[in-house]
Short mmCIF file of C-alpha atoms in Angstrom, two decimals:
data_model
loop_
_atom_site.label_atom_id
_atom_site.label_comp_id
_atom_site.label_asym_id
_atom_site.label_seq_id
_atom_site.Cartn_x
_atom_site.Cartn_y
_atom_site.Cartn_z
CA UNK A 1486 52.95 92.89 26.53
CA UNK A 1487 50.05 95.31 26.40
CA UNK A 1488 47.97 92.68 24.45
CA UNK A 1489 48.70 90.11 27.13
CA UNK A 1490 47.75 92.56 29.88
CA UNK A 1491 44.37 93.17 28.12
CA UNK A 1492 43.82 89.45 27.56
CA UNK A 1493 44.53 88.38 31.10
CA UNK A 1494 41.34 90.03 32.67
CA UNK A 1495 39.15 88.60 30.02
CA UNK A 1496 40.57 85.06 30.58
CA UNK A 1497 40.23 85.50 34.35
CA UNK A 1498 36.52 86.42 33.99
CA UNK A 1499 35.90 83.50 31.72
CA UNK A 1500 37.58 81.15 34.16
CA UNK A 1501 35.53 82.52 36.99
CA UNK A 1502 32.30 82.12 34.90
CA UNK A 1503 33.17 78.58 34.01
CA UNK A 1504 33.97 77.77 37.60
CA UNK A 1505 30.59 79.19 38.76
CA UNK A 1506 28.69 77.27 36.08
CA UNK A 1507 30.53 74.04 37.04
CA UNK A 1508 29.92 74.64 40.80
CA UNK A 1509 26.25 75.60 40.37
CA UNK A 1510 24.88 72.07 40.75
CA UNK A 1511 27.02 71.52 43.92
CA UNK A 1512 25.68 74.84 45.42
CA UNK A 1513 22.15 73.81 44.57
CA UNK A 1514 22.52 70.44 46.27
CA UNK A 1515 24.06 72.05 49.34
CA UNK A 1516 21.32 74.70 49.53
CA UNK A 1517 18.47 72.11 49.21
CA UNK A 1518 16.13 72.17 52.15
CA UNK A 1519 15.62 68.75 53.77
CA UNK A 1520 11.84 68.32 54.67
CA UNK A 1521 10.74 65.64 57.01
CA UNK A 1522 7.19 64.63 57.96
CA UNK A 1523 7.78 65.64 61.50
CA UNK A 1524 8.64 69.09 60.43
CA UNK A 1525 5.50 69.37 58.34
CA UNK A 1526 3.38 67.89 61.20
CA UNK A 1527 4.79 70.33 63.84
CA UNK A 1528 4.30 73.40 61.50
CA UNK A 1529 0.79 72.28 60.52
CA UNK A 1530 -0.34 71.78 64.15
CA UNK A 1531 1.12 75.09 65.15
CA UNK A 1532 -0.06 77.20 62.20
CA UNK A 1533 -3.18 75.40 61.02
CA UNK A 1534 -6.27 77.60 60.77
CA UNK A 1535 -8.62 74.79 61.92
CA UNK A 1536 -6.78 74.29 65.19
CA UNK A 1537 -6.68 78.08 65.86
CA UNK A 1538 -10.42 78.41 65.16
CA UNK A 1539 -11.34 75.74 67.51
CA UNK A 1540 -8.97 77.12 70.18
CA UNK A 1541 -10.73 80.47 69.94
CA UNK A 1542 -14.08 78.60 70.27
CA UNK A 1543 -12.78 76.97 73.45
CA UNK A 1544 -11.87 80.28 74.98
CA UNK A 1545 -15.23 81.65 74.08
CA UNK A 1546 -16.95 78.64 75.77
CA UNK A 1547 -14.88 79.19 78.95
CA UNK A 1548 -16.28 82.77 79.25
CA UNK A 1549 -19.76 81.30 78.66
CA UNK A 1550 -19.35 79.54 81.97
CA UNK A 1551 -18.78 82.87 83.76
CA UNK A 1552 -21.74 84.31 81.83
CA UNK A 1553 -23.98 81.43 83.22
CA UNK A 1554 -22.58 81.95 86.76
CA UNK A 1555 -23.67 85.52 86.63
CA UNK A 1556 -27.31 84.45 87.61
CA UNK A 1557 -25.99 83.53 91.03
CA UNK A 1558 -25.24 87.12 91.75
CA UNK A 1559 -27.77 89.90 92.54
CA UNK A 1560 -28.60 92.26 89.66
CA UNK A 1561 -28.05 95.91 90.43
CA UNK A 1562 -29.27 98.85 88.30
CA UNK A 1563 -29.41 102.58 88.47
CA UNK A 1564 -32.24 104.66 86.73
CA UNK A 1565 -32.24 108.33 86.32
CA UNK A 1566 -35.52 109.84 85.11
CA UNK A 1567 -36.21 113.48 84.13
CA UNK A 1568 -39.43 114.89 82.62
CA UNK A 1569 -41.38 118.16 82.28
CA UNK A 1570 -45.00 117.38 83.08
CA UNK A 1571 -47.75 119.76 81.92
CA UNK A 1572 -51.12 119.23 83.72
CA UNK A 1573 -54.20 120.33 81.71
CA UNK A 1574 -56.97 119.46 84.17
CA UNK A 1575 -57.50 121.07 87.58
CA UNK A 1576 -58.18 117.71 89.20
CA UNK A 1577 -55.67 115.72 87.15
CA UNK A 1578 -53.32 114.97 90.07
CA UNK A 1579 -51.46 111.79 89.14
CA UNK A 1580 -48.29 112.02 87.06
CA UNK A 1581 -45.19 109.94 86.70
CA UNK A 1582 -41.41 110.19 86.18
CA UNK A 1583 -40.26 106.83 84.73
CA UNK A 1584 -41.27 104.24 87.34
CA UNK A 1585 -42.10 106.92 89.91
CA UNK A 1586 -45.61 108.19 90.42
CA UNK A 1587 -46.45 111.68 91.78
CA UNK A 1588 -49.68 112.95 93.29
CA UNK A 1589 -49.44 116.55 92.10
CA UNK A 1590 -51.71 118.65 89.98
CA UNK A 1591 -49.13 121.28 89.07
CA UNK A 1592 -47.08 121.55 85.77
CA UNK A 1593 -43.47 121.34 86.69
CA UNK A 1594 -40.02 119.86 86.12
CA UNK A 1595 -39.58 116.48 87.88
CA UNK A 1596 -36.61 114.18 88.47
CA UNK A 1597 -36.01 110.83 90.05
CA UNK A 1598 -32.91 108.72 90.78
CA UNK A 1599 -33.49 105.05 91.69
CA UNK A 1600 -31.28 102.16 92.76
CA UNK A 1601 -32.79 98.73 92.15
CA UNK A 1602 -31.80 95.24 93.31
CA UNK A 1603 -33.06 91.83 92.12
CA UNK A 1604 -31.96 88.47 93.22
CA UNK A 1605 -33.25 85.05 92.40
CA UNK A 1606 -33.75 83.02 95.55
CA UNK A 1607 -34.82 79.69 94.13
CA UNK A 1608 -35.53 78.55 90.51
CA UNK A 1609 -35.65 74.68 90.93
CA UNK A 1610 -32.13 74.12 89.60
CA UNK A 1611 -32.36 76.08 86.37
CA UNK A 1612 -29.27 78.08 87.12
CA UNK A 1613 -27.33 75.02 88.06
CA UNK A 1614 -28.25 73.31 84.87
CA UNK A 1615 -27.34 76.41 82.91
CA UNK A 1616 -23.84 76.39 84.33
CA UNK A 1617 -23.53 72.64 83.74
CA UNK A 1618 -24.60 73.17 80.06
CA UNK A 1619 -21.97 75.89 79.71
CA UNK A 1620 -19.28 73.60 81.15
CA UNK A 1621 -20.33 70.79 78.76
CA UNK A 1622 -19.77 73.28 75.97
CA UNK A 1623 -16.16 73.73 77.14
CA UNK A 1624 -15.58 69.97 77.26
CA UNK A 1625 -17.08 69.75 73.79
CA UNK A 1626 -14.75 72.33 72.32
CA UNK A 1627 -11.79 70.69 74.04
CA UNK A 1628 -12.71 67.41 72.33
CA UNK A 1629 -13.05 69.31 68.98
CA UNK A 1630 -9.46 70.50 69.50
CA UNK A 1631 -8.30 66.90 69.79
CA UNK A 1632 -10.42 65.96 66.76
CA UNK A 1633 -8.97 68.94 64.78
CA UNK A 1634 -5.48 67.73 65.89
CA UNK A 1635 -6.25 64.25 64.71
CA UNK A 1636 -7.84 65.34 61.38
CA UNK A 1637 -4.98 67.71 60.62
CA UNK A 1638 -2.35 65.02 61.35
CA UNK A 1639 -4.05 62.51 59.11
CA UNK A 1640 -4.44 65.03 56.39
CA UNK A 1641 -0.78 66.15 56.48
CA UNK A 1642 0.31 62.53 56.49
CA UNK A 1643 -1.73 61.88 53.29
CA UNK A 1644 -0.44 65.09 51.66
CA UNK A 1645 3.20 64.29 52.63
CA UNK A 1646 3.00 60.72 51.37
CA UNK A 1647 1.47 61.85 47.98
CA UNK A 1648 4.28 64.56 47.63
CA UNK A 1649 6.92 62.04 48.50
CA UNK A 1650 5.51 59.58 45.84
CA UNK A 1651 5.68 62.46 43.28
CA UNK A 1652 9.32 63.14 44.21
CA UNK A 1653 10.17 59.48 43.81
CA UNK A 1654 8.38 59.40 40.44
CA UNK A 1655 10.34 62.55 39.30
CA UNK A 1656 13.69 60.86 40.36
CA UNK A 1657 12.96 57.75 38.37
CA UNK A 1658 11.47 59.66 35.38
CA UNK A 1659 14.63 61.76 35.26
CA UNK A 1660 16.78 58.65 34.98
CA UNK A 1661 14.42 57.10 32.48
CA UNK A 1662 14.67 60.31 30.46
CA UNK A 1663 18.43 60.00 30.45
CA UNK A 1664 18.13 56.46 29.14
CA UNK A 1665 15.54 57.50 26.58
CA UNK A 1666 18.03 60.07 25.28
CA UNK A 1667 20.72 57.39 25.10
CA UNK A 1668 18.42 55.10 23.19
CA UNK A 1669 17.33 57.81 20.69
CA UNK A 1670 21.02 58.89 20.13
CA UNK A 1671 22.20 55.30 19.70
CA UNK A 1672 19.33 54.47 17.36
CA UNK A 1673 19.96 57.58 15.41
CA UNK A 1674 23.65 56.81 14.99
CA UNK A 1675 23.02 53.12 14.16
CA UNK A 1676 20.36 54.15 11.52
CA UNK A 1677 23.34 55.19 9.30
CA UNK A 1678 24.82 51.64 9.61
CA UNK A 1679 21.43 50.23 8.55
CA UNK A 1680 20.69 48.44 11.86
CA UNK A 1681 17.50 50.63 12.59
CA UNK A 1682 14.97 52.05 10.15
CA UNK A 1683 13.04 55.37 10.15
CA UNK A 1684 10.11 53.81 11.98
CA UNK A 1685 12.24 52.65 14.86
CA UNK A 1686 13.94 56.10 15.08
CA UNK A 1687 10.47 57.74 15.13
CA UNK A 1688 9.25 55.40 17.87
CA UNK A 1689 12.38 56.24 19.94
CA UNK A 1690 11.70 59.93 19.46
CA UNK A 1691 8.06 59.63 20.47
CA UNK A 1692 9.02 57.68 23.64
CA UNK A 1693 11.49 60.35 24.46
CA UNK A 1694 8.91 63.16 23.95
CA UNK A 1695 6.33 61.33 26.11
CA UNK A 1696 8.88 60.85 28.92
CA UNK A 1697 9.76 64.60 28.73
CA UNK A 1698 6.03 65.61 28.85
CA UNK A 1699 5.47 63.18 31.74
CA UNK A 1700 8.33 64.58 33.71
CA UNK A 1701 7.11 68.12 33.21
CA UNK A 1702 3.66 67.08 34.33
CA UNK A 1703 5.07 65.46 37.48
CA UNK A 1704 7.07 68.54 38.28
CA UNK A 1705 3.94 70.63 38.21
CA UNK A 1706 2.01 68.22 40.33
CA UNK A 1707 4.84 68.05 42.83
CA UNK A 1708 4.87 71.84 43.22
CA UNK A 1709 1.11 71.83 43.58
CA UNK A 1710 1.37 69.24 46.30
CA UNK A 1711 3.89 71.39 48.17
CA UNK A 1712 1.55 74.37 47.76
CA UNK A 1713 -1.29 72.41 49.36
CA UNK A 1714 1.02 71.51 52.29
CA UNK A 1715 1.83 75.23 52.61
CA UNK A 1716 -1.81 76.02 53.23
CA UNK A 1717 -1.51 74.22 56.63
CA UNK A 1718 2.10 74.94 57.56
CA UNK A 1719 2.06 78.52 56.19
CA UNK A 1720 5.51 78.07 54.84
CA UNK A 1721 6.63 78.37 51.29
CA UNK A 1722 8.34 75.41 49.56
CA UNK A 1723 9.95 75.33 46.14
CA UNK A 1724 10.22 72.07 44.31
CA UNK A 1725 13.67 72.79 43.07
CA UNK A 1726 15.11 73.33 46.48
CA UNK A 1727 13.23 70.70 48.55
CA UNK A 1728 14.36 67.24 49.37
CA UNK A 1729 11.66 65.23 51.12
CA UNK A 1730 12.92 62.41 53.38
CA UNK A 1731 11.33 58.98 53.63
CA UNK A 1732 8.65 58.30 56.20
CA UNK A 1733 10.14 56.53 59.24
CA UNK A 1734 7.46 55.18 61.47
CA UNK A 1735 8.20 53.21 64.69
CA UNK A 1736 7.64 49.42 64.27
CA UNK A 1737 4.50 48.06 65.98
CA UNK A 1738 4.94 45.00 67.98
CA UNK A 1739 2.34 42.67 69.37
CA UNK A 1740 -1.45 42.97 68.95
CA UNK A 1741 -2.84 46.24 67.78
CA UNK A 1742 -5.63 47.27 70.23
CA UNK A 1743 -7.35 50.65 69.74
CA UNK A 1744 -10.85 51.27 71.21
CA UNK A 1745 -12.85 53.47 68.85
CA UNK A 1746 -15.00 54.66 71.71
CA UNK A 1747 -11.91 56.60 73.02
CA UNK A 1748 -11.44 58.43 69.76
CA UNK A 1749 -12.38 62.11 69.76
CA UNK A 1750 -15.07 61.86 67.14
CA UNK A 1751 -16.94 59.23 69.26
CA UNK A 1752 -16.47 61.24 72.45
CA UNK A 1753 -17.80 64.43 70.66
CA UNK A 1754 -21.09 62.68 69.80
CA UNK A 1755 -21.45 61.31 73.36
CA UNK A 1756 -20.82 64.85 74.74
CA UNK A 1757 -23.36 66.33 72.38
CA UNK A 1758 -25.94 63.86 73.72
CA UNK A 1759 -25.20 64.74 77.37
CA UNK A 1760 -25.45 68.40 76.48
CA UNK A 1761 -28.81 67.89 74.85
CA UNK A 1762 -30.01 65.87 77.97
CA UNK A 1763 -29.11 68.86 80.13
CA UNK A 1764 -30.94 71.20 77.84
CA UNK A 1765 -33.96 68.88 78.16
CA UNK A 1766 -33.80 69.14 81.91
CA UNK A 1767 -33.79 72.88 81.66
CA UNK A 1768 -36.80 72.81 79.35
CA UNK A 1769 -38.80 70.59 81.83
CA UNK A 1770 -38.32 73.27 84.48
CA UNK A 1771 -39.44 76.08 82.23
CA UNK A 1772 -43.12 76.16 83.74
CA UNK A 1773 -41.87 75.98 87.33
CA UNK A 1774 -42.03 79.16 89.43
CA UNK A 1775 -39.11 81.24 90.50
CA UNK A 1776 -38.79 83.24 93.82
CA UNK A 1777 -37.32 86.62 93.59
CA UNK A 1778 -36.15 89.18 96.12
CA UNK A 1779 -36.41 92.90 95.02
CA UNK A 1780 -35.43 96.07 96.61
CA UNK A 1781 -35.29 99.70 95.63
CA UNK A 1782 -34.18 103.12 96.91
CA UNK A 1783 -35.25 106.33 95.30
CA UNK A 1784 -34.57 110.13 95.39
CA UNK A 1785 -37.05 112.62 93.99
CA UNK A 1786 -37.16 116.35 93.23
CA UNK A 1787 -39.38 118.91 91.44
CA UNK A 1788 -39.83 122.56 90.71
CA UNK A 1789 -42.46 124.69 89.03
CA UNK A 1790 -40.21 126.78 86.89
CA UNK A 1791 -36.51 125.70 86.98
CA UNK A 1792 -34.87 122.54 85.59
CA UNK A 1793 -31.71 123.00 87.73
CA UNK A 1794 -33.68 123.68 90.93
CA UNK A 1795 -35.59 120.57 90.42
CA UNK A 1796 -32.39 118.69 90.05
CA UNK A 1797 -30.97 120.30 93.16
CA UNK A 1798 -34.00 119.62 95.32
CA UNK A 1799 -33.82 115.81 95.08
CA UNK A 1800 -34.36 115.32 98.81
CA UNK A 1801 -37.47 113.11 98.87
CA UNK A 1802 -36.65 109.51 99.45
CA UNK A 1803 -38.26 106.18 99.71
CA UNK A 1804 -37.22 102.55 99.91
CA UNK A 1805 -39.00 99.22 99.37
CA UNK A 1806 -38.23 95.45 99.71
CA UNK A 1807 -40.50 92.88 98.07
CA UNK A 1808 -40.64 89.08 97.73
CA UNK A 1809 -42.33 87.80 94.53
CA UNK A 1810 -43.28 84.49 93.14
CA UNK A 1811 -43.43 84.39 89.35
CA UNK A 1812 -45.02 81.44 87.70
CA UNK A 1813 -45.73 81.09 83.93
CA UNK A 1814 -49.24 79.77 83.36
CA UNK A 1815 -49.46 79.54 79.64
CA UNK A 1816 -46.86 79.92 76.92
CA UNK A 1817 -48.74 78.77 73.88
CA UNK A 1818 -47.51 75.24 74.32
CA UNK A 1819 -43.95 76.36 73.59
CA UNK A 1820 -42.40 74.43 76.51
CA UNK A 1821 -44.10 71.22 75.53
CA UNK A 1822 -42.97 71.60 71.88
CA UNK A 1823 -39.40 72.38 72.97
CA UNK A 1824 -39.33 69.17 75.11
CA UNK A 1825 -40.51 67.06 72.16
CA UNK A 1826 -37.98 68.66 69.87
CA UNK A 1827 -35.08 67.97 72.26
CA UNK A 1828 -36.19 64.38 72.79
CA UNK A 1829 -36.16 63.80 69.01
CA UNK A 1830 -32.79 65.51 68.69
CA UNK A 1831 -31.32 63.20 71.42
CA UNK A 1832 -32.66 60.20 69.53
CA UNK A 1833 -31.08 61.49 66.29
CA UNK A 1834 -27.71 61.94 68.07
CA UNK A 1835 -27.81 58.50 69.49
CA UNK A 1836 -28.39 57.03 65.97
CA UNK A 1837 -25.60 59.30 64.81
CA UNK A 1838 -23.32 57.87 67.43
CA UNK A 1839 -23.98 54.35 66.30
CA UNK A 1840 -23.16 55.25 62.69
CA UNK A 1841 -20.00 57.03 63.73
CA UNK A 1842 -18.89 54.15 65.82
CA UNK A 1843 -19.47 51.76 62.88
CA UNK A 1844 -17.53 53.95 60.46
CA UNK A 1845 -14.65 54.44 62.91
CA UNK A 1846 -14.47 50.71 63.51
CA UNK A 1847 -14.45 49.96 59.81
CA UNK A 1848 -11.74 52.60 59.15
CA UNK A 1849 -9.59 51.25 61.98
CA UNK A 1850 -9.96 47.70 60.68
CA UNK A 1851 -8.98 48.85 57.20
CA UNK A 1852 -5.86 50.48 58.46
CA UNK A 1853 -4.96 47.59 60.58
CA UNK A 1854 -5.38 45.15 57.61
CA UNK A 1855 -3.39 47.49 55.31
CA UNK A 1856 -0.51 47.77 57.91
CA UNK A 1857 -0.43 44.00 58.51
CA UNK A 1858 -0.53 43.32 54.68
CA UNK A 1859 2.29 45.68 54.00
CA UNK A 1860 4.30 44.37 57.09
CA UNK A 1861 3.94 40.77 55.90
CA UNK A 1862 5.64 41.63 52.63
CA UNK A 1863 8.34 43.88 54.10
CA UNK A 1864 11.21 41.40 53.81
CA UNK A 1865 10.10 40.48 50.19
CA UNK A 1866 10.23 44.18 49.32
CA UNK A 1867 13.61 44.72 50.83
CA UNK A 1868 14.91 41.59 49.01
CA UNK A 1869 13.38 42.78 45.84
CA UNK A 1870 14.91 46.27 46.19
CA UNK A 1871 18.40 44.70 46.81
CA UNK A 1872 18.13 42.60 43.69
CA UNK A 1873 17.16 45.63 41.64
CA UNK A 1874 20.09 47.68 43.07
CA UNK A 1875 22.45 44.83 42.24
CA UNK A 1876 21.10 44.59 38.71
CA UNK A 1877 21.49 48.30 38.18
CA UNK A 1878 25.06 48.02 39.41
CA UNK A 1879 25.75 45.13 37.10
CA UNK A 1880 24.42 47.00 34.10
CA UNK A 1881 26.34 50.07 34.99
CA UNK A 1882 29.55 48.10 35.18
CA UNK A 1883 28.87 46.40 31.87
CA UNK A 1884 28.14 49.72 30.32
CA UNK A 1885 31.55 51.05 31.45
CA UNK A 1886 33.22 48.00 29.98
CA UNK A 1887 31.12 48.31 26.83
CA UNK A 1888 30.24 44.67 26.88
CA UNK A 1889 26.58 45.10 25.99
CA UNK A 1890 24.59 46.91 23.39
CA UNK A 1891 23.77 50.42 24.53
CA UNK A 1892 20.14 50.27 23.36
CA UNK A 1893 19.55 47.07 25.11
CA UNK A 1894 21.30 48.23 28.23
CA UNK A 1895 19.25 51.50 28.33
CA UNK A 1896 15.92 49.59 27.87
CA UNK A 1897 16.92 47.17 30.67
CA UNK A 1898 17.77 50.15 32.92
CA UNK A 1899 14.38 51.69 32.20
CA UNK A 1900 12.62 48.38 33.29
CA UNK A 1901 14.65 48.22 36.47
CA UNK A 1902 13.90 51.79 37.30
CA UNK A 1903 10.20 51.16 36.83
CA UNK A 1904 10.35 48.07 39.14
CA UNK A 1905 12.25 50.11 41.68
CA UNK A 1906 9.63 52.94 41.53
CA UNK A 1907 6.84 50.39 42.11
CA UNK A 1908 8.71 49.03 45.21
CA UNK A 1909 9.50 52.45 46.56
CA UNK A 1910 5.79 53.49 46.27
CA UNK A 1911 4.79 50.43 48.22
CA UNK A 1912 7.30 51.18 50.94
CA UNK A 1913 5.78 54.66 51.27
CA UNK A 1914 2.25 53.12 51.62
CA UNK A 1915 3.57 50.73 54.25
CA UNK A 1916 5.18 53.49 56.23
CA UNK A 1917 1.97 55.68 55.94
CA UNK A 1918 -0.17 52.75 57.21
CA UNK A 1919 2.08 52.37 60.19
CA UNK A 1920 1.98 56.07 60.95
CA UNK A 1921 -1.79 56.02 60.65
CA UNK A 1922 -2.00 53.58 63.45
CA UNK A 1923 0.31 55.69 65.56
CA UNK A 1924 -1.91 58.68 65.10
CA UNK A 1925 -4.95 56.49 65.94
CA UNK A 1926 -3.34 55.40 69.20
CA UNK A 1927 -2.28 58.94 69.94
CA UNK A 1928 -5.81 60.23 69.43
CA UNK A 1929 -7.32 57.54 71.67
CA UNK A 1930 -5.11 58.31 74.75
#
């Protein structure tokens, strides 16, 4: 009885261990994280560094408008001056404290406190153009946000499609590996009966080793692809616990009409041209005069011996109001050179716009052609996939009934798996082409 009592806990632990080992694959499947393209896209647009950088630039540009508007307000300043002046000559009667001039021939402490006001009355529209230029910067950064949104979406679509292809390849290679093992084991057993020689067994072993190496390489590539996606989503993905779902775009019906001039990249170039034209207008007004109103109010004090008494005796006062006309006469030809430079930069941007429009149009046509090509073969792919599935089902049934040679069956299954992989990859490309057009349309709205 005692031996049975000691044996029971051991058997219980072994049973629990066996149950856990048998249940582990089920737990792994249940704990697998399902990853969709929409989840990746939402996380990438929310956490992507490029979008956050451009958003900060937009906020900075908004404050530059307030900075430009500051020229419409009067400029106020306060100046406090303090000096000790030592007069060497008897008739040296003119001394100064900062901007303040004294007519006094005695060495003493001197102080001044001045309030100054300056206001631009008229500058031939330079302030208005400066504010317009700043607002154009805001519009430009807003368009850059849309461009970053579009670029990030396209990039994430490409990364997701590539990772999904790798997952499909891993699934097929895993099935091929199982069949390669079956072939090797069958050939090895049949070698004893004389149906296969050493060369054939060696070939089966080499194919098995190549399939194993290819599967390992695909697993590494798949994890690297997930790591690249993590850069944009800032989430961690493990290849062993990730199940990527197929791309599921909405079907396009009717003609596909997308104007490239409405895309953010084309609008950014146009906004840059308009901003340069505003800068050129500002440059043309650089040599025009400006009318300024100035005013000041000052307090003064002095004492022959005491610093504090000089500070306490600030009772002298004066005030002034002046109207001035400031006109630059010669600036070393800088204004003329600046105008020429801006004119050439505008011409360069206009040529750049033509280039961008041509590239966008070519890329759009390429995407439309790819989509139409994939769409035209959609029914053919579906039919082909159904036939492959039926063939696999037939071979599986024959294998269970042991009506075919195991080596021949495994080789046929490998061929069918490869055909299925090729069709699956084409379906991913077709879905990605449709999603690209959806992102084009979204960017052009």
